Amino acid sequence: MHPYLQVILWAAGIVVLFIILMAWNNHKWKKAQKNRIKRIFGKIPEREYSPDDLERISHYFRRKENGKFYIDDITWNDLDMDRIFIQINQTVSSPGEDVLYNMLRRPVFNKEKLEEREKLIHFFDTHEKERTDLQLILASIGKTRLGSLADTVLALNDAPVINMKIHILMLAALLLSIFVLLPLYPMVGFLVFMCLMIANISIYYASAGQKVIETYMDCFNHLLKMLEAADQMQIVKYPEARKQMEVIAEGKKEFRRFRKKAILITGKNADSGDPFQLLMSYVRMVFHVDILAYNSVLKEIKDKADTIMLLIDNIGELDALISVASFRRTLTLWCIPEFVPWTEESDTAVQLKTEDLYHPLIRNPVANSIIATGGTLVTGSNASGKSTFLKNVAINSILAQTIHTCTATSCRAPFLKVMTSMALRDDISSGESYFIVEIRSLKRILDESRKKEPLLCVIDEVLRGTNTIERIAASSQILNALRGNWLLSFAATHDIEISYILDEIYTNYHFEEEVREQEVVFNYLLQPGRATTRNAIRLLDMLGYDPKLVKNAGNAAADFERTGVWTKISCTGEKGQV
């Protein structure tokens, strides 16, 4: 056999072997992903997050702030919505978790939009094969190391242009040695070619251009992965996803030229052992084709931010809604909310009616039911369940208008904006005290309430940052201001006096506890009326405080309840009235 033919056959054999190995590895990856996808569906997510992860995931939402109502940072943090997101997030792609986070922060005020989501959620829940096939495609996009795909891909808008002079000059010299010197003077041409090749490789790794490309390599790779996934999604023919598929198909058309040129810079599987990509890596080192193509490739992406966001929106929505279908399977019980139309001209007040409402993050939760119209005031001791109940009402209103799901037997209400003022703290960075932070938080709710649009406002311990007299006087007026047919106001307080002041305009509810010999037992059941039990002093006794101190405290409280006047404690121990 001719030696050249042997070399060709050996080379062909190696290529075929590479192709077989790549196909086998791809098959193993798909099998492992498919098994994992089936295993995690309907289970509580196991992923651990750092605060930085959640901050980066939120960037996509912040890019899309457009003036429409969204769940602001105070409400999001009050309700611990990061943990709700983590509980729901079973997505397999970066677009999926970007869109899911954005979805939870943007309540929908349109029944048709929620019904569209419901069709897809139901479809994914009941069609395992179609769901798994789509998740395999989405998993090929993966999740970026930077947290948000929007950040990664749109960073290309700020990528610098590379100076090409040295690279053009070296390429010209290399081509000259190949096509002129080698044919005329083979030995000299070969030596010149080798010297130029070594010089080119050295210049390649030392050049600013290669460093720029390396910096933005993830950006190009993830955009290519998303476009490749968009190609594979052509198999998705079910009508429930037609709207998303049409947008994806149209959007990827704008990147045809980019994809043809981008092969010179990188590839979807640059680090996977793909023989073509291995060959291209050597071509790039010697001929600098990636650096020379970079400016042209970058030009193809400029001004396409809106299209990239549309692709993320629609690809991510499919992944996010699969995640919602999975989340529903983790719940003890859930329902699809019912939305009641309400307009400013309505004679009736906004009403919330829910049965067996429970908090989605609590194991073995206690469910409560309520019909709320206007203002609702909740009293009770610490740890009795007041704050958890109020958070539960607000969380479920958000879940109803985002993922069309409530953790309850039934839930009926109009579309509501949701604002809270609950888990506040001093702002050390600005030097603002707790009280200043609190009144700023409350004012934003009062300002929003004037728009006469259905609003659910939830406040825990109004003005807890000031003295008793001013707290009761001011908080009762603030709660009084949160009245109107369009308002649902929920507030919790320890100040029983407020429940009497607002008795005619707020409905009183309470949580109560039972103090036994050496323990306090809470049943976490919402009861009508204001709290009547006072067990704080009894708890002091249980925890071993000085019996004399406990007795004096009890007597002082009893004296005040009888006379309305506090007993002064003098330096001699004698008592007098305050």
C-alpha atoms as one frame of an Amber mdcrd trajectory, in Angstrom:
protein
   0.000   0.000   0.000   1.234   3.447  -0.868   2.699   5.286   2.213   0.581
   8.386   1.560  -2.559   6.220   1.444  -1.574   4.618   4.747  -1.178   8.038
   6.348  -4.557   9.105   4.998  -6.212   5.928   6.297  -4.605   6.336   9.731
  -5.737   9.963   9.875  -9.239   8.981   8.782  -9.310   6.216  11.409  -8.314
   8.648  14.163 -11.025  11.087  13.061 -13.619   8.300  13.014 -12.478   7.180
  16.470 -12.824  10.749  17.753 -16.323  10.955  16.267 -17.335   7.643  17.879
 -15.951   8.757  21.252 -17.771  12.084  20.976 -21.031  10.335  20.075 -20.605
   7.928  23.002 -19.843  10.743  25.444 -22.838  12.685  24.158 -25.027   9.606
  24.582 -23.802   9.115  28.170 -24.379  12.806  28.965 -27.937  12.676  27.626
 -28.695   9.473  29.528 -27.337  10.928  32.777 -29.235  14.189  32.267 -32.447
  12.345  31.432 -32.200  10.233  34.597 -31.461  13.321  36.690 -34.333  15.283
  35.139 -36.776  12.483  35.896 -35.407  12.070  39.417 -35.688  15.718  40.486
 -39.103  16.491  38.997 -41.650  16.883  41.766 -38.953  16.978  44.453 -37.795
  19.867  46.651 -34.681  21.400  45.014 -31.356  20.456  46.620 -29.159  23.242
  45.223 -27.375  25.508  47.696 -27.107  29.244  47.017 -24.803  31.973  48.198
 -26.096  35.546  48.603 -24.017  36.455  45.529 -25.824  33.810  43.454 -29.226
  35.313  44.210 -27.962  38.842  43.631 -26.650  37.911  40.171 -29.821  36.010
  39.243 -31.799  39.167  40.082 -29.918  41.212  37.450 -32.170  40.011  34.641
 -35.205  41.311  36.531 -33.494  44.656  37.165 -32.647  45.022  33.481 -36.350
  44.761  32.689 -37.684  47.369  35.139 -40.059  49.318  32.944 -42.267  51.453
  35.187 -44.986  48.827  35.670 -45.794  47.593  39.165 -43.430  44.981  40.561
 -42.631  43.523  43.978 -40.199  46.042  45.435 -37.111  45.126  47.456 -38.748
  45.895  50.825 -41.703  43.589  50.174 -39.484  40.901  48.614 -37.198  40.857
  51.658 -40.048  41.150  54.191 -41.650  38.017  52.784 -38.372  36.108  52.438
 -39.167  35.615  48.771 -35.615  34.492  48.011 -36.436  31.302  49.920 -39.711
  30.945  48.011 -37.767  31.272  44.742 -35.266  28.638  45.912 -38.141  26.307
  46.837 -39.654  26.645  43.357 -36.480  26.792  41.273 -36.015  23.385  39.676
 -34.926  24.903  36.355 -32.136  23.324  34.295 -30.960  26.422  32.401 -29.793
  29.939  33.126 -32.635  31.518  31.072 -35.071  29.433  33.132 -33.962  30.702
  36.525 -33.584  34.274  35.230 -37.162  34.264  33.973 -38.569  32.437  37.027
 -37.087  35.060  39.363 -38.395  37.852  37.143 -41.808  36.165  36.996 -42.113
  36.082  40.799 -41.334  39.792  41.024 -43.848  40.877  38.368 -47.456  40.055
  39.278 -49.746  39.723  36.286 -52.958  41.753  36.195 -54.339  39.941  33.172
 -56.407  36.760  33.406 -55.607  35.654  29.850 -51.861  35.756  30.471 -52.202
  33.574  33.576 -54.432  31.137  31.714 -51.756  30.810  29.010 -49.228  29.948
  31.698 -51.668  27.478  33.242 -52.051  25.586  29.949 -48.300  25.075  29.747
 -47.946  24.173  33.440 -50.706  21.578  33.095 -49.231  20.244  29.846 -45.779
  19.788  31.372 -47.287  18.123  34.437 -49.215  15.567  32.368 -46.816  14.905
  29.444 -43.623  13.391  30.830 -41.968  12.507  27.497 -42.474  15.943  25.936
 -41.370  17.625  29.166 -38.233  15.487  29.454 -37.274  15.981  25.798 -37.579
  19.741  26.173 -35.610  19.747  29.442 -32.763  17.849  27.741 -32.556  20.652
  25.184 -32.717  23.318  27.896 -30.051  21.522  29.938 -27.650  21.857  26.985
 -27.702  25.630  27.586 -26.720  25.062  31.191 -26.217  27.707  33.862 -23.531
  30.353  33.669 -20.786  30.797  36.236 -21.809  34.435  36.493 -25.360  33.846
  37.720 -27.421  35.535  34.997 -27.329  34.725  31.292 -28.453  38.275  30.539
 -25.331  39.638  32.246 -23.099  37.155  30.445 -24.394  37.625  26.904 -25.190
  41.332  27.054 -21.665  42.015  28.336 -20.751  41.762  24.639 -22.382  45.173
  24.143 -19.499  46.667  26.124 -16.755  44.533  24.577 -13.860  46.601  23.130
 -12.706  46.581  19.509  -9.264  44.989  18.850  -6.371  46.653  16.984  -5.639
  44.319  14.036  -2.437  45.771  12.519   0.161  43.327  13.935  -2.118  40.326
  13.292  -2.778  41.303   9.673   0.965  41.858   9.122   1.923  38.476  10.618
  -0.785  36.650   8.666   0.424  38.272   5.429   4.025  37.222   6.183   2.911
  33.659   6.979   0.872  33.345   3.780   3.766  34.765   1.790   6.075  32.096
   3.169   3.579  29.366   2.274   2.537  30.439  -1.205   5.708  32.188  -2.439
   8.808  31.047  -0.591   7.899  27.376  -0.156   7.259  26.691  -3.899  10.388
  28.641  -5.001  12.808  27.844  -2.189  11.454  24.864  -0.209  14.189  24.701
   2.473  14.317  28.457   3.050  10.532  28.707   2.824  10.066  25.912   5.399
  12.512  27.540   7.839  10.872  30.936   7.402   7.436  29.350   7.834   8.533
  27.599  11.066  10.036  30.801  12.461   6.931  32.794  11.569   4.674  30.104
  13.033   6.567  30.153  16.356   6.498  33.967  16.329   2.777  33.944  15.555
   2.025  31.573  18.438   4.070  33.743  20.802   2.374  36.931  19.605  -1.027
  35.210  19.875  -0.649  34.444  23.578   1.030  37.754  24.367  -1.411  39.958
  22.466  -4.104  42.098  24.039  -6.525  40.792  21.397  -6.317  37.201  22.595
  -6.828  38.340  26.186  -9.954  40.261  25.138 -11.360  37.210  23.352 -10.567
  34.992  26.344 -12.373  37.466  28.607 -15.538  37.322  26.486 -15.291  33.613
  25.580 -18.104  32.653  28.004 -20.313  35.321  26.458 -19.893  33.965  22.921
 -20.191  30.346  24.089 -23.447  30.871  25.986 -25.044  32.797  23.153 -24.075
  29.984  20.773 -25.472  27.393  23.202 -28.766  29.256  23.406 -28.990  29.501
  19.600 -28.142  25.802  19.249 -30.909  24.974  21.725 -33.272  27.185  19.715
 -32.462  25.017  16.653 -33.254  21.828  18.536 -36.532  23.288  19.778 -37.929
  22.914  16.283 -39.052  19.453  17.458 -41.465  21.188  19.866 -44.748  21.128
  18.001 -47.348  21.126  20.775 -49.819  24.013  20.472 -49.482  25.115  24.099
 -45.978  26.454  23.307 -46.670  27.797  19.819 -46.367  31.429  20.891 -42.935
  30.924  22.459 -41.704  28.787  19.561 -42.647  31.427  16.985 -40.716  34.120
  18.856 -37.691  31.829  19.293 -37.675  30.834  15.608 -37.927  34.455  14.505
 -35.318  35.688  16.957 -32.602  33.204  16.033 -32.793  34.300  12.373 -31.097
  37.556  13.293 -27.959  35.654  14.315 -27.317  33.644  11.145 -24.278  35.674
  10.112 -22.994  35.771  13.681 -23.061  31.980  13.931 -21.153  31.502  10.660
 -18.421  33.901  11.753 -18.345  32.806  15.400 -16.996  29.385  14.442 -13.642
  31.119  13.881 -13.635  32.438  17.465 -15.024  29.530  19.458 -17.523  26.712
  19.363 -20.315  25.294  21.481 -18.073  22.425  22.631 -14.648  24.065  22.571
 -13.485  22.206  25.674 -15.177  18.895  25.028 -12.587  17.156  22.842 -14.513
  17.743  19.614 -11.885  16.948  16.882 -13.016  19.878  14.760 -12.619  22.263
  17.690  -9.213  20.770  18.533  -8.112  21.417  14.959  -9.559  24.940  15.054
  -7.640  25.727  18.252  -4.341  25.114  16.385  -5.527  27.131  13.391  -6.350
  30.036  15.714  -2.946  29.939  17.365  -1.039  29.961  14.072  -3.203  32.163
  11.840  -4.965  34.348  14.462  -8.264  33.846  12.652 -10.226  34.352  15.884
  -8.618  37.736  16.546  -9.018  38.780  12.918 -12.699  37.766  12.914 -13.477
  39.201  16.358 -14.438  42.760  15.344 -16.681  41.470  12.564 -18.379  38.937
  14.878 -18.869  41.583  17.542 -20.514  43.864  14.995 -23.134  41.181  14.325
 -24.227  41.268  18.004 -24.245  45.011  18.554 -27.754  46.519  18.808 -29.359
  43.068  19.205 -29.895  43.310  22.972 -33.693  43.369  22.575 -33.635  40.196
  20.472 -31.356  38.453  22.985 -33.754  39.406  25.787 -36.693  38.050  23.763
 -34.889  34.737  23.297 -34.133  34.551  27.019 -37.755  35.507  27.808 -39.307
  32.749  25.715 -36.768  29.967  26.210 -36.661  30.756  29.921 -40.444  30.849
  30.286 -40.732  27.223  29.161 -38.111  26.117  31.690 -39.660  28.252  34.454
 -43.146  26.808  33.932 -41.799  23.249  34.017 -40.311  24.243  37.366 -43.725
  25.468  38.546 -45.277  22.125  37.562 -42.572  20.421  39.641 -43.183  22.776
  42.580 -46.889  21.948  42.658 -46.057  18.277  43.144 -44.117  19.112  46.319
 -47.145  20.768  47.951 -49.488  19.105  50.416 -52.393  20.836  48.726 -52.746
  23.713  46.288 -55.358  25.399  44.172 -55.718  27.583  41.113 -56.817  31.044
  42.301 -60.092  32.615  41.250 -59.933  36.283  40.262 -62.933  38.541  40.794
 -63.251  41.658  38.613 -63.133  44.988  40.464 -63.304  48.563  39.179 -63.224
  51.942  40.887 -66.900  52.335  40.061 -67.760  49.166  41.983 -70.048  49.658
  44.962 -68.509  46.652  46.722 -65.201  46.648  48.545 -62.236  44.499  47.603
 -62.536  41.120  49.308 -60.170  38.209  49.916 -61.707  34.820  50.616 -59.434
  31.857  51.243 -59.777  28.442  52.875 -57.027  26.344  54.459 -54.300  28.833
  53.646 -50.823  27.710  54.752 -47.232  28.903  54.418 -45.317  27.020  51.674
 -42.004  27.033  53.576 -43.272  25.534  56.840 -43.194  21.813  57.455 -46.418
  20.484  58.960 -48.121  23.897  58.715 -51.392  24.877  60.371 -53.931  26.084
  57.808 -56.257  29.051  58.398 -59.278  30.415  56.600 -60.469  34.012  56.382
 -62.882  36.293  54.575 -61.325  39.762  54.662 -62.841  43.040  53.544 -61.318
  46.412  54.323 -59.020  46.376  57.366 -57.932  43.356  59.410 -56.099  43.768
  62.723 -54.329  40.766  64.276 -53.221  40.679  67.930 -51.472  38.084  70.036
 -48.216  37.380  71.849 -44.778  36.863  70.299 -44.353  33.602  68.345 -48.098
  33.009  68.315 -48.300  33.141  64.515 -49.272  36.745  63.681 -46.378  37.584
  61.370 -46.406  34.188  59.658 -50.112  34.531  58.893 -49.705  38.029  57.464
 -46.744  36.897  55.331 -48.761  33.925  54.144 -51.573  36.175  52.900 -49.117
  38.369  50.974 -47.031  35.463  49.590 -50.092  33.683  48.255 -51.374  36.826
  46.602 -48.034  37.057  44.770 -47.971  33.353  43.858 -51.554  33.609  42.595
 -50.655  36.362  40.130 -47.288  34.968  39.037 -47.316  31.155  38.941 -51.128
  30.805  39.143 -50.835  28.723  42.301 -51.989  29.154  45.906 -51.115  26.986
  48.879 -54.726  26.659  50.000 -57.911  24.741  49.309 -59.404  27.804  47.619
 -58.502  31.443  47.114 -60.733  34.149  45.672 -59.770  37.814  45.241 -59.347
  40.545  42.637 -55.965  41.294  41.067 -53.966  43.045  43.790 -50.773  44.982
  44.127 -48.867  43.739  47.169 -46.795  45.952  49.497 -45.510  45.205  52.983
 -43.657  46.837  55.854 -42.493  44.106  58.201 -38.898  42.923  58.633 -37.171
  46.304  58.710 -33.812  47.173  60.287 -31.525  50.172  60.780 -29.810  51.372
  57.599 -26.195  51.619  58.751 -24.878  52.720  55.351 -27.062  55.847  55.295
 -27.029  56.396  59.064 -30.825  56.198  59.263 -32.382  54.887  62.472 -34.954
  52.117  62.552 -37.755  54.653  62.998 -36.721  56.673  59.921 -36.466  53.490
  57.844 -39.892  52.445  59.100 -41.720  55.697  58.345 -40.168  55.796  54.862
 -41.398  52.257  54.298 -44.910  53.131  55.480 -45.045  56.287  53.374 -44.456
  54.376  50.155 -47.548  52.268  50.994 -49.618  55.375  51.767 -48.505  56.962
  48.483 -49.452  53.844  46.509 -52.824  53.633  48.281 -53.893  56.999  46.821
 -53.953  55.580  43.267 -57.299  53.875  43.946 -56.143  50.574  42.465 -56.685
  47.308  44.396 -53.855  47.079  46.912 -53.025  44.524  49.579 -50.911  46.194
  52.254 -49.459  44.210  55.137 -47.854  45.904  58.146 -46.312  44.193  61.166
 -46.088  46.186  64.413 -46.758  49.700  63.130 -44.165  52.236  64.331 -42.500
  49.840  66.751 -39.455  52.138  66.679 -40.956  54.894  68.865 -42.504  55.441
  72.311 -45.840  53.940  73.335 -47.958  57.126  73.356 -46.830  58.388  69.950
 -46.854  54.868  68.489 -50.503  54.295  69.385 -51.560  57.793  68.298 -49.704
  57.772  64.960 -50.178  54.116  64.004 -53.941  54.287  64.541 -54.080  57.274
  62.174 -51.886  55.545  59.579 -54.112  52.470  59.635 -57.164  54.709  59.461
 -55.690  56.323  56.323 -55.446  52.893  54.694 -59.170  52.729  54.097 -61.082
  52.572  50.850 -63.033  50.166  48.688 -59.835  49.388  46.787 -57.740  48.540
  49.868 -57.151  45.349  51.814 -55.154  46.255  54.906 -53.658  43.689  57.260
 -51.793  44.770  60.391 -50.405  43.041  63.458 -49.866  44.774  66.801 -49.136
  44.134  70.457 -50.977  47.319  71.406 -54.455  46.201  72.404 -55.403  49.882
  72.652 -55.246  50.137  68.847 -57.793  47.357  68.499 -60.257  49.479  70.519
 -59.455  52.721  68.691 -60.025  51.063  65.284 -62.829  48.783  66.417 -65.393
  50.258  63.995 -63.195  50.174  60.885 -60.912  47.128  61.382 -62.015  43.537
  61.989 -60.192  42.042  64.946 -58.567  38.614  64.917 -56.042  37.074  67.257
 -53.766  34.134  67.937 -53.568  32.692  71.397 -51.409  30.315  73.374 -51.777
  28.096  76.410 -49.282  28.421  79.270 -48.837  25.109  81.030 -46.622  24.262
  83.974 -43.272  24.543  82.220 -44.103  25.295  78.604 -46.041  27.536  76.250
 -48.183  25.758  73.649 -49.255  27.561  70.467 -51.989  26.194  68.224 -51.449
  28.829  65.459 -55.176  28.975  64.744 -56.671  32.316  63.779 -59.480  33.305
  66.156 -62.069  36.098  65.805 -61.835  39.067  68.167 -58.914  40.723  69.935
 -56.403  38.907  72.148 -57.436  38.719  75.809 -54.617  36.651  77.306 -51.463
  38.255  78.723 -48.801  35.744  79.505 -45.549  37.719  79.391 -45.290  38.039
  83.195 -46.230  34.365  83.621 -43.360  33.469  81.289 -40.940  35.370  83.538
 -41.999  33.104  86.378 -41.593  29.989  84.230 -38.041  30.957  83.326 -36.987
  31.350  86.943 -37.111  35.118  87.526 -37.096  36.376  91.131 -40.617  35.625
  92.510 -40.771  39.070  94.136 -40.029  40.763  90.777 -42.723  38.664  89.076
 -45.277  39.405  91.800 -44.633  43.163  91.711 -44.914  43.208  87.931 -48.242
  41.382  88.087 -49.567  43.763  90.728 -48.472  46.801  88.711 -50.265  45.502
  85.597 -53.421  44.740  87.607 -53.343  48.230  89.184 -53.040  49.878  85.765
 -55.917  47.840  84.313 -58.086  48.866  87.283 -57.165  52.555  87.511 -55.607
  53.477  84.148 -52.649  54.939  86.063 -49.164  53.451  86.453 -47.702  53.130
  89.947 -44.438  55.019  90.432 -41.492  53.162  91.946 -39.631  55.431  94.380
 -36.033  55.107  95.570 -37.314  54.081  99.041 -39.474  51.355  97.621 -42.718
  53.218  98.391 -45.328  53.429  95.689 -47.031  56.439  94.291 -49.146  57.167
  91.228 -47.704  58.348  87.899
